Amino acid sequence: MAVNDRIAHPAGAVGVIVRSPVDRTHAYRVKFSDGFEAPIHHDQLVRLSEFKASQIRDRSAPLASDGLFERVIYRCVIGSRAYGLDDEASDTDRRGVYLPPADLHWSLYGVPEQLENDETQEVYWELQKFIVLALKANPNVLECLYSPIVENVTPLGEELLAMREAFLSKLVFQTFSGYVASQFKKMQTDIRNQGRVKWKHVMHLIRLLLSGTYVLREGVMIVDVGEHRESLLTIKRGEMSFDEADRWRKRLQSEFESAFKTTTLPDRPDYERANAFLIRARQRAIDTNLP
C-alpha cells in the first residue's frame, strides 16, 4: 500500500530486496521496477523461484512425499545411541535412504531431496543426494553408512552397504576439518557471548577428531566411541575443565594431521562405482516392488 491506502502494487508483483532485516521481527526493504520502495515482512514474501515451482505443481495432486516413507531402502539409528553416549533422556535419531519410484521421479512434480518427520526424529535422504554427500565425506552420512544399529535394509540397501568403503578417501581430512572448525567457532562464540561453552559442542568436536583420525589410520569408519565413552561423557556433563578438554583437542588435532600424512586412503572416492550403483538403482526403481 502507498499513501492514502492506495494500492501501489498488487499481490504477485515482483520486486528486489534491497535491504534484509537483522531478524524476523523486522521487515525487508523491497524495491519495485518503478522505483517505489516498501517495507515488507517475511510472511508477505515468496521467492520468485519457489512461486514458479509451486505454480507448476498441481496443488490438487498428491504431495511428492506421500507414500515415500514406504520407499526407504535403509534405516539406521545415529546420534548418541549409535555413539554409545546415550542416557535416559536421549532421543532416538533415525536416518536412512529412500528410492523414489521412477514415474514420480521423472514427473514434473519431482521428489524431495530428503524426507523429514520431526515428531519421530527421522530423516531419509533421496538416494542420489545421499551418494553425493557420501562422496564428499559428509560425517553425518558416513556415520549413517557405518552405524552399528541397523533397523531395516532391503536387498538394494545391502548393496549400498557392501560398497561403503568406496566413499572413503582423503577428502575425509578436509571435510571433517571443516566440521571441527565449525564446532570450534561455536565454542568461541559461546565464550565471547555467554562467558562459557556449551559442553555438548566441545564433546562433539572431540568425537569428530577421534572418528576422523580412526578413518584415516584404519581405512574404515567407527561410530561407537568405545574406550573414550567415559571421557566424552565427562565433557558432556561439564565435569572436565575447559583447559583440560582444550589440551585434548589440540593433541587430537595433531594426531589427525599426522594420520592424514600417512593414510593409505585414495585421493578421491570411487565415483565410477558409486555412479554405476546409482544407475542400477534408478533402473530398478521402475519396478512397483521396492528393490
mmCIF file of C-alpha atoms in Angstrom:
data_model
loop_
_atom_site.group_PDB
_atom_site.id
_atom_site.type_symbol
_atom_site.label_atom_id
_atom_site.label_comp_id
_atom_site.label_asym_id
_atom_site.label_seq_id
_atom_site.Cartn_x
_atom_site.Cartn_y
_atom_site.Cartn_z
ATOM 1 C CA MET A 1 0.000 0.000 0.000
ATOM 2 C CA ALA A 2 1.091 3.560 -0.686
ATOM 3 C CA VAL A 3 -0.200 6.782 0.904
ATOM 4 C CA ASN A 4 -3.954 7.242 1.379
ATOM 5 C CA ASP A 5 -4.422 3.445 1.296
ATOM 6 C CA ARG A 6 -3.699 3.407 -2.426
ATOM 7 C CA ILE A 7 -2.518 0.070 -3.811
ATOM 8 C CA ALA A 8 0.991 0.708 -5.070
ATOM 9 C CA HIS A 9 1.475 -2.818 -6.439
ATOM 10 C CA PRO A 10 -0.920 -5.762 -6.437
ATOM 11 C CA ALA A 11 -0.233 -9.073 -4.715
ATOM 12 C CA GLY A 12 2.008 -11.081 -7.022
ATOM 13 C CA ALA A 13 4.106 -8.123 -8.155
ATOM 14 C CA VAL A 14 7.840 -8.751 -8.402
ATOM 15 C CA GLY A 15 10.404 -6.638 -6.606
ATOM 16 C CA VAL A 16 14.021 -6.800 -5.496
ATOM 17 C CA ILE A 17 15.137 -6.976 -1.871
ATOM 18 C CA VAL A 18 17.479 -4.049 -1.327
ATOM 19 C CA ARG A 19 17.931 -4.488 2.421
ATOM 20 C CA SER A 20 17.468 -7.542 4.626
ATOM 21 C CA PRO A 21 16.330 -7.334 8.250
ATOM 22 C CA VAL A 22 18.519 -8.233 11.202
ATOM 23 C CA ASP A 23 15.835 -10.653 12.442
ATOM 24 C CA ARG A 24 12.372 -11.950 11.578
ATOM 25 C CA THR A 25 10.596 -9.264 13.625
ATOM 26 C CA HIS A 26 11.764 -6.554 11.212
ATOM 27 C CA ALA A 27 10.806 -6.010 7.583
ATOM 28 C CA TYR A 28 12.651 -6.397 4.296
ATOM 29 C CA ARG A 29 13.085 -3.321 2.123
ATOM 30 C CA VAL A 30 11.751 -4.132 -1.340
ATOM 31 C CA LYS A 31 12.190 -2.024 -4.462
ATOM 32 C CA PHE A 32 9.868 -2.351 -7.473
ATOM 33 C CA SER A 33 10.613 -1.598 -11.132
ATOM 34 C CA ASP A 34 9.034 1.862 -10.961
ATOM 35 C CA GLY A 35 11.349 2.871 -8.122
ATOM 36 C CA PHE A 36 8.711 2.508 -5.399
ATOM 37 C CA GLU A 37 10.115 1.018 -2.168
ATOM 38 C CA ALA A 38 8.239 -0.531 0.719
ATOM 39 C CA PRO A 39 8.911 -2.403 3.968
ATOM 40 C CA ILE A 40 7.514 -5.953 3.670
ATOM 41 C CA HIS A 41 7.665 -8.681 6.298
ATOM 42 C CA HIS A 42 8.956 -12.185 5.580
ATOM 43 C CA ASP A 43 5.489 -13.768 5.746
ATOM 44 C CA GLN A 44 4.349 -11.470 2.911
ATOM 45 C CA LEU A 45 7.149 -12.519 0.565
ATOM 46 C CA VAL A 46 7.692 -15.548 -1.639
ATOM 47 C CA ARG A 47 10.901 -16.156 -3.553
ATOM 48 C CA LEU A 48 10.184 -15.983 -7.272
ATOM 49 C CA SER A 49 11.765 -19.391 -7.986
ATOM 50 C CA GLU A 50 9.613 -21.007 -5.286
ATOM 51 C CA PHE A 51 6.493 -19.266 -6.569
ATOM 52 C CA LYS A 52 7.048 -20.510 -10.114
ATOM 53 C CA ALA A 53 7.746 -24.037 -8.900
ATOM 54 C CA SER A 54 4.528 -24.043 -6.875
ATOM 55 C CA GLN A 55 2.566 -22.999 -9.959
ATOM 56 C CA ILE A 56 3.983 -25.892 -11.981
ATOM 57 C CA ARG A 57 2.940 -28.392 -9.343
ATOM 58 C CA ASP A 58 -0.753 -29.181 -9.289
ATOM 59 C CA ARG A 59 -1.939 -28.310 -5.786
ATOM 60 C CA SER A 60 -4.716 -30.887 -6.088
ATOM 61 C CA ALA A 61 -2.201 -33.640 -6.826
ATOM 62 C CA PRO A 62 -0.728 -35.768 -4.015
ATOM 63 C CA LEU A 63 2.299 -34.250 -2.340
ATOM 64 C CA ALA A 64 5.595 -35.579 -3.622
ATOM 65 C CA SER A 65 6.355 -37.019 -0.193
ATOM 66 C CA ASP A 66 3.130 -39.032 0.020
ATOM 67 C CA GLY A 67 3.978 -42.722 0.259
ATOM 68 C CA LEU A 68 7.715 -42.118 0.005
ATOM 69 C CA PHE A 69 8.373 -43.147 3.601
ATOM 70 C CA GLU A 70 7.465 -46.636 2.384
ATOM 71 C CA ARG A 71 10.295 -46.424 -0.168
ATOM 72 C CA VAL A 72 13.067 -46.439 2.435
ATOM 73 C CA ILE A 73 15.760 -48.963 1.471
ATOM 74 C CA TYR A 74 17.953 -48.394 4.533
ATOM 75 C CA ARG A 75 17.134 -47.196 8.034
ATOM 76 C CA CYS A 76 19.514 -46.917 10.963
ATOM 77 C CA VAL A 77 19.965 -45.100 14.255
ATOM 78 C CA ILE A 78 22.627 -42.421 14.569
ATOM 79 C CA GLY A 79 23.433 -39.830 17.225
ATOM 80 C CA SER A 80 24.115 -40.531 20.876
ATOM 81 C CA ARG A 81 22.643 -44.045 20.818
ATOM 82 C CA ALA A 82 24.916 -45.091 17.946
ATOM 83 C CA TYR A 83 27.901 -43.336 19.533
ATOM 84 C CA GLY A 84 27.336 -45.179 22.820
ATOM 85 C CA LEU A 85 26.828 -41.833 24.563
ATOM 86 C CA ASP A 86 23.099 -42.111 25.273
ATOM 87 C CA ASP A 87 21.329 -41.736 28.583
ATOM 88 C CA GLU A 88 17.698 -41.941 29.684
ATOM 89 C CA ALA A 89 16.973 -38.508 28.152
ATOM 90 C CA SER A 90 18.487 -39.262 24.732
ATOM 91 C CA ASP A 91 16.341 -39.166 21.612
ATOM 92 C CA THR A 92 16.396 -41.922 19.017
ATOM 93 C CA ASP A 93 17.543 -40.288 15.779
ATOM 94 C CA ARG A 94 16.795 -42.344 12.694
ATOM 95 C CA ARG A 95 18.422 -41.718 9.336
ATOM 96 C CA GLY A 96 18.499 -43.527 6.044
ATOM 97 C CA VAL A 97 17.976 -43.593 2.312
ATOM 98 C CA TYR A 98 14.887 -43.792 0.143
ATOM 99 C CA LEU A 99 14.477 -44.704 -3.517
ATOM 100 C CA PRO A 100 11.622 -42.816 -5.203
ATOM 101 C CA PRO A 101 9.526 -44.633 -7.807
ATOM 102 C CA ALA A 102 10.717 -43.845 -11.320
ATOM 103 C CA ASP A 103 7.436 -42.382 -12.592
ATOM 104 C CA LEU A 104 7.277 -39.817 -9.781
ATOM 105 C CA HIS A 105 10.981 -39.032 -10.062
ATOM 106 C CA TRP A 106 10.650 -38.378 -13.788
ATOM 107 C CA SER A 107 7.440 -36.351 -13.440
ATOM 108 C CA LEU A 108 7.049 -32.590 -13.192
ATOM 109 C CA TYR A 109 6.249 -32.992 -9.514
ATOM 110 C CA GLY A 110 9.694 -34.348 -8.744
ATOM 111 C CA VAL A 111 10.752 -35.724 -5.381
ATOM 112 C CA PRO A 112 12.218 -34.081 -2.248
ATOM 113 C CA GLU A 113 15.926 -34.399 -1.545
ATOM 114 C CA GLN A 114 15.037 -35.627 1.923
ATOM 115 C CA LEU A 115 12.031 -36.771 3.910
ATOM 116 C CA GLU A 116 11.634 -35.466 7.449
ATOM 117 C CA ASN A 117 9.423 -36.310 10.385
ATOM 118 C CA ASP A 118 10.243 -34.039 13.312
ATOM 119 C CA GLU A 119 7.950 -35.883 15.710
ATOM 120 C CA THR A 120 9.786 -39.177 15.263
ATOM 121 C CA GLN A 121 13.257 -37.659 14.658
ATOM 122 C CA GLU A 122 13.510 -39.298 11.220
ATOM 123 C CA VAL A 123 15.343 -38.048 8.138
ATOM 124 C CA TYR A 124 15.764 -40.032 4.908
ATOM 125 C CA TRP A 125 17.866 -38.764 2.028
ATOM 126 C CA GLU A 126 16.916 -39.416 -1.597
ATOM 127 C CA LEU A 127 19.445 -41.909 -2.962
ATOM 128 C CA GLN A 128 21.334 -39.547 -5.283
ATOM 129 C CA LYS A 129 21.531 -36.833 -2.616
ATOM 130 C CA PHE A 130 22.850 -39.392 -0.145
ATOM 131 C CA ILE A 131 25.506 -40.644 -2.571
ATOM 132 C CA VAL A 132 26.688 -37.127 -3.392
ATOM 133 C CA LEU A 133 27.040 -36.283 0.308
ATOM 134 C CA ALA A 134 28.862 -39.555 0.959
ATOM 135 C CA LEU A 135 31.295 -38.864 -1.894
ATOM 136 C CA LYS A 136 32.028 -35.516 -0.234
ATOM 137 C CA ALA A 137 32.793 -37.383 3.026
ATOM 138 C CA ASN A 138 29.943 -35.746 4.930
ATOM 139 C CA PRO A 139 30.403 -37.038 8.519
ATOM 140 C CA ASN A 140 26.679 -37.464 9.192
ATOM 141 C CA VAL A 141 26.197 -39.544 6.049
ATOM 142 C CA LEU A 142 29.297 -41.675 6.614
ATOM 143 C CA GLU A 143 28.143 -42.334 10.179
ATOM 144 C CA CYS A 144 24.810 -43.433 8.734
ATOM 145 C CA LEU A 145 26.560 -45.931 6.457
ATOM 146 C CA TYR A 146 28.595 -47.343 9.354
ATOM 147 C CA SER A 147 26.007 -47.160 12.132
ATOM 148 C CA PRO A 148 26.077 -50.223 14.424
ATOM 149 C CA ILE A 149 22.288 -50.003 14.812
ATOM 150 C CA VAL A 150 20.585 -51.009 11.551
ATOM 151 C CA GLU A 151 16.814 -51.322 11.831
ATOM 152 C CA ASN A 152 15.807 -52.129 8.275
ATOM 153 C CA VAL A 153 17.552 -52.761 4.983
ATOM 154 C CA THR A 154 16.324 -54.035 1.615
ATOM 155 C CA PRO A 155 18.472 -56.002 -0.863
ATOM 156 C CA LEU A 156 19.329 -52.740 -2.644
ATOM 157 C CA GLY A 157 20.241 -51.221 0.700
ATOM 158 C CA GLU A 158 22.533 -54.207 1.326
ATOM 159 C CA GLU A 159 24.293 -53.452 -1.954
ATOM 160 C CA LEU A 160 24.831 -49.878 -0.806
ATOM 161 C CA LEU A 161 26.335 -51.016 2.500
ATOM 162 C CA ALA A 162 28.547 -53.520 0.703
ATOM 163 C CA MET A 163 30.234 -50.693 -1.227
ATOM 164 C CA ARG A 164 30.539 -48.169 1.592
ATOM 165 C CA GLU A 165 34.336 -48.226 1.503
ATOM 166 C CA ALA A 166 34.062 -46.675 -1.983
ATOM 167 C CA PHE A 167 33.080 -43.400 -0.320
ATOM 168 C CA LEU A 168 36.161 -43.168 1.883
ATOM 169 C CA SER A 169 39.052 -41.057 0.646
ATOM 170 C CA LYS A 170 41.460 -38.361 1.745
ATOM 171 C CA LEU A 171 38.549 -35.924 1.473
ATOM 172 C CA VAL A 172 37.723 -37.119 4.987
ATOM 173 C CA PHE A 173 40.513 -34.869 6.257
ATOM 174 C CA GLN A 174 39.209 -31.698 4.603
ATOM 175 C CA THR A 175 35.528 -32.331 5.357
ATOM 176 C CA PHE A 176 35.991 -33.367 8.970
ATOM 177 C CA SER A 177 38.369 -30.430 9.463
ATOM 178 C CA GLY A 178 35.603 -28.129 8.285
ATOM 179 C CA TYR A 179 33.162 -29.575 10.802
ATOM 180 C CA VAL A 180 35.750 -29.347 13.577
ATOM 181 C CA ALA A 181 36.388 -25.698 12.695
ATOM 182 C CA SER A 182 32.633 -25.063 12.789
ATOM 183 C CA GLN A 183 32.320 -26.598 16.264
ATOM 184 C CA PHE A 184 35.362 -24.644 17.466
ATOM 185 C CA LYS A 185 33.805 -21.425 16.164
ATOM 186 C CA LYS A 186 30.628 -22.212 18.132
ATOM 187 C CA MET A 187 32.753 -22.658 21.251
ATOM 188 C CA GLN A 188 34.473 -19.316 20.733
ATOM 189 C CA THR A 189 31.124 -17.606 20.131
ATOM 190 C CA ASP A 190 29.689 -19.118 23.312
ATOM 191 C CA ILE A 191 32.679 -17.923 25.341
ATOM 192 C CA ARG A 192 32.523 -14.443 23.818
ATOM 193 C CA ASN A 193 28.741 -14.011 24.175
ATOM 194 C CA GLN A 194 27.940 -16.032 27.277
ATOM 195 C CA GLY A 195 31.243 -16.421 29.084
ATOM 196 C CA ARG A 196 31.018 -20.213 28.920
ATOM 197 C CA VAL A 197 30.905 -23.063 26.440
ATOM 198 C CA LYS A 198 28.153 -25.498 25.596
ATOM 199 C CA TRP A 199 29.762 -28.742 26.655
ATOM 200 C CA LYS A 200 27.867 -30.710 24.044
ATOM 201 C CA HIS A 201 29.691 -28.730 21.345
ATOM 202 C CA VAL A 202 33.033 -29.497 22.986
ATOM 203 C CA MET A 203 32.189 -33.199 23.201
ATOM 204 C CA HIS A 204 31.217 -33.419 19.527
ATOM 205 C CA LEU A 205 34.371 -31.606 18.447
ATOM 206 C CA ILE A 206 36.488 -34.172 20.304
ATOM 207 C CA ARG A 207 34.376 -37.027 18.945
ATOM 208 C CA LEU A 208 34.797 -35.809 15.349
ATOM 209 C CA LEU A 209 38.579 -35.682 15.734
ATOM 210 C CA LEU A 210 38.646 -39.191 17.185
ATOM 211 C CA SER A 211 36.423 -40.505 14.383
ATOM 212 C CA GLY A 212 38.320 -38.742 11.596
ATOM 213 C CA THR A 213 41.689 -39.939 12.863
ATOM 214 C CA TYR A 214 40.446 -43.532 13.023
ATOM 215 C CA VAL A 215 39.175 -43.415 9.429
ATOM 216 C CA LEU A 216 42.465 -42.083 8.122
ATOM 217 C CA ARG A 217 44.501 -44.658 10.040
ATOM 218 C CA GLU A 218 42.354 -47.759 9.636
ATOM 219 C CA GLY A 219 40.530 -47.099 6.368
ATOM 220 C CA VAL A 220 37.165 -47.797 7.969
ATOM 221 C CA MET A 221 34.632 -45.702 9.865
ATOM 222 C CA ILE A 222 33.857 -46.425 13.509
ATOM 223 C CA VAL A 223 30.796 -44.826 15.079
ATOM 224 C CA ASP A 224 30.734 -46.174 18.644
ATOM 225 C CA VAL A 225 33.215 -44.167 20.739
ATOM 226 C CA GLY A 226 34.233 -47.286 22.685
ATOM 227 C CA GLU A 227 37.003 -46.682 25.217
ATOM 228 C CA HIS A 228 36.547 -42.907 25.025
ATOM 229 C CA ARG A 229 32.957 -43.059 26.295
ATOM 230 C CA GLU A 230 33.574 -42.045 29.902
ATOM 231 C CA SER A 231 35.905 -39.184 28.985
ATOM 232 C CA LEU A 232 33.411 -37.806 26.462
ATOM 233 C CA LEU A 233 30.539 -38.093 28.934
ATOM 234 C CA THR A 234 32.664 -36.257 31.491
ATOM 235 C CA ILE A 235 32.955 -33.402 28.998
ATOM 236 C CA LYS A 236 29.234 -33.531 28.178
ATOM 237 C CA ARG A 237 28.374 -33.173 31.872
ATOM 238 C CA GLY A 238 30.769 -30.240 32.240
ATOM 239 C CA GLU A 239 32.919 -32.150 34.709
ATOM 240 C CA MET A 240 36.167 -31.695 32.774
ATOM 241 C CA SER A 241 37.804 -28.291 32.870
ATOM 242 C CA PHE A 242 37.868 -26.380 29.618
ATOM 243 C CA ASP A 243 41.674 -26.178 29.719
ATOM 244 C CA GLU A 244 41.951 -29.955 30.001
ATOM 245 C CA ALA A 245 39.433 -30.502 27.203
ATOM 246 C CA ASP A 246 41.247 -27.978 25.018
ATOM 247 C CA ARG A 247 44.592 -29.704 25.607
ATOM 248 C CA TRP A 248 42.990 -32.951 24.493
ATOM 249 C CA ARG A 249 41.588 -31.197 21.411
ATOM 250 C CA LYS A 250 44.994 -29.839 20.432
ATOM 251 C CA ARG A 251 46.617 -33.247 20.916
ATOM 252 C CA LEU A 252 43.937 -34.911 18.793
ATOM 253 C CA GLN A 253 44.255 -32.247 16.105
ATOM 254 C CA SER A 254 47.961 -33.042 15.839
ATOM 255 C CA GLU A 255 47.214 -36.783 15.615
ATOM 256 C CA PHE A 256 44.548 -36.103 12.978
ATOM 257 C CA GLU A 257 47.031 -34.211 10.812
ATOM 258 C CA SER A 258 49.682 -36.920 11.266
ATOM 259 C CA ALA A 259 47.173 -39.585 10.256
ATOM 260 C CA PHE A 260 46.422 -37.627 7.087
ATOM 261 C CA LYS A 261 50.099 -37.606 6.121
ATOM 262 C CA THR A 262 50.377 -41.396 6.391
ATOM 263 C CA THR A 263 46.885 -42.548 5.374
ATOM 264 C CA THR A 264 46.501 -45.212 2.704
ATOM 265 C CA LEU A 265 43.071 -43.962 1.684
ATOM 266 C CA PRO A 266 42.837 -42.986 -2.002
ATOM 267 C CA ASP A 267 42.994 -39.350 -3.085
ATOM 268 C CA ARG A 268 39.418 -39.481 -4.335
ATOM 269 C CA PRO A 269 36.393 -41.690 -3.666
ATOM 270 C CA ASP A 270 35.301 -44.245 -6.253
ATOM 271 C CA TYR A 271 32.962 -42.032 -8.255
ATOM 272 C CA GLU A 272 32.643 -44.591 -11.037
ATOM 273 C CA ARG A 273 31.471 -47.363 -8.723
ATOM 274 C CA ALA A 274 29.029 -45.004 -6.991
ATOM 275 C CA ASN A 275 27.670 -43.814 -10.317
ATOM 276 C CA ALA A 276 27.211 -47.359 -11.630
ATOM 277 C CA PHE A 277 25.288 -48.272 -8.475
ATOM 278 C CA LEU A 278 23.035 -45.221 -8.827
ATOM 279 C CA ILE A 279 22.210 -46.090 -12.436
ATOM 280 C CA ARG A 280 21.343 -49.693 -11.480
ATOM 281 C CA ALA A 281 19.145 -48.413 -8.664
ATOM 282 C CA ARG A 282 17.354 -45.991 -10.990
ATOM 283 C CA GLN A 283 16.689 -48.818 -13.445
ATOM 284 C CA ARG A 284 15.227 -50.975 -10.681
ATOM 285 C CA ALA A 285 13.039 -48.080 -9.481
ATOM 286 C CA ILE A 286 10.822 -48.776 -12.488
ATOM 287 C CA ASP A 287 9.505 -51.885 -10.713
ATOM 288 C CA THR A 288 6.480 -51.492 -8.484
ATOM 289 C CA ASN A 289 8.070 -53.516 -5.677
ATOM 290 C CA LEU A 290 10.777 -51.866 -3.618
ATOM 291 C CA PRO A 291 14.149 -53.433 -4.553
#
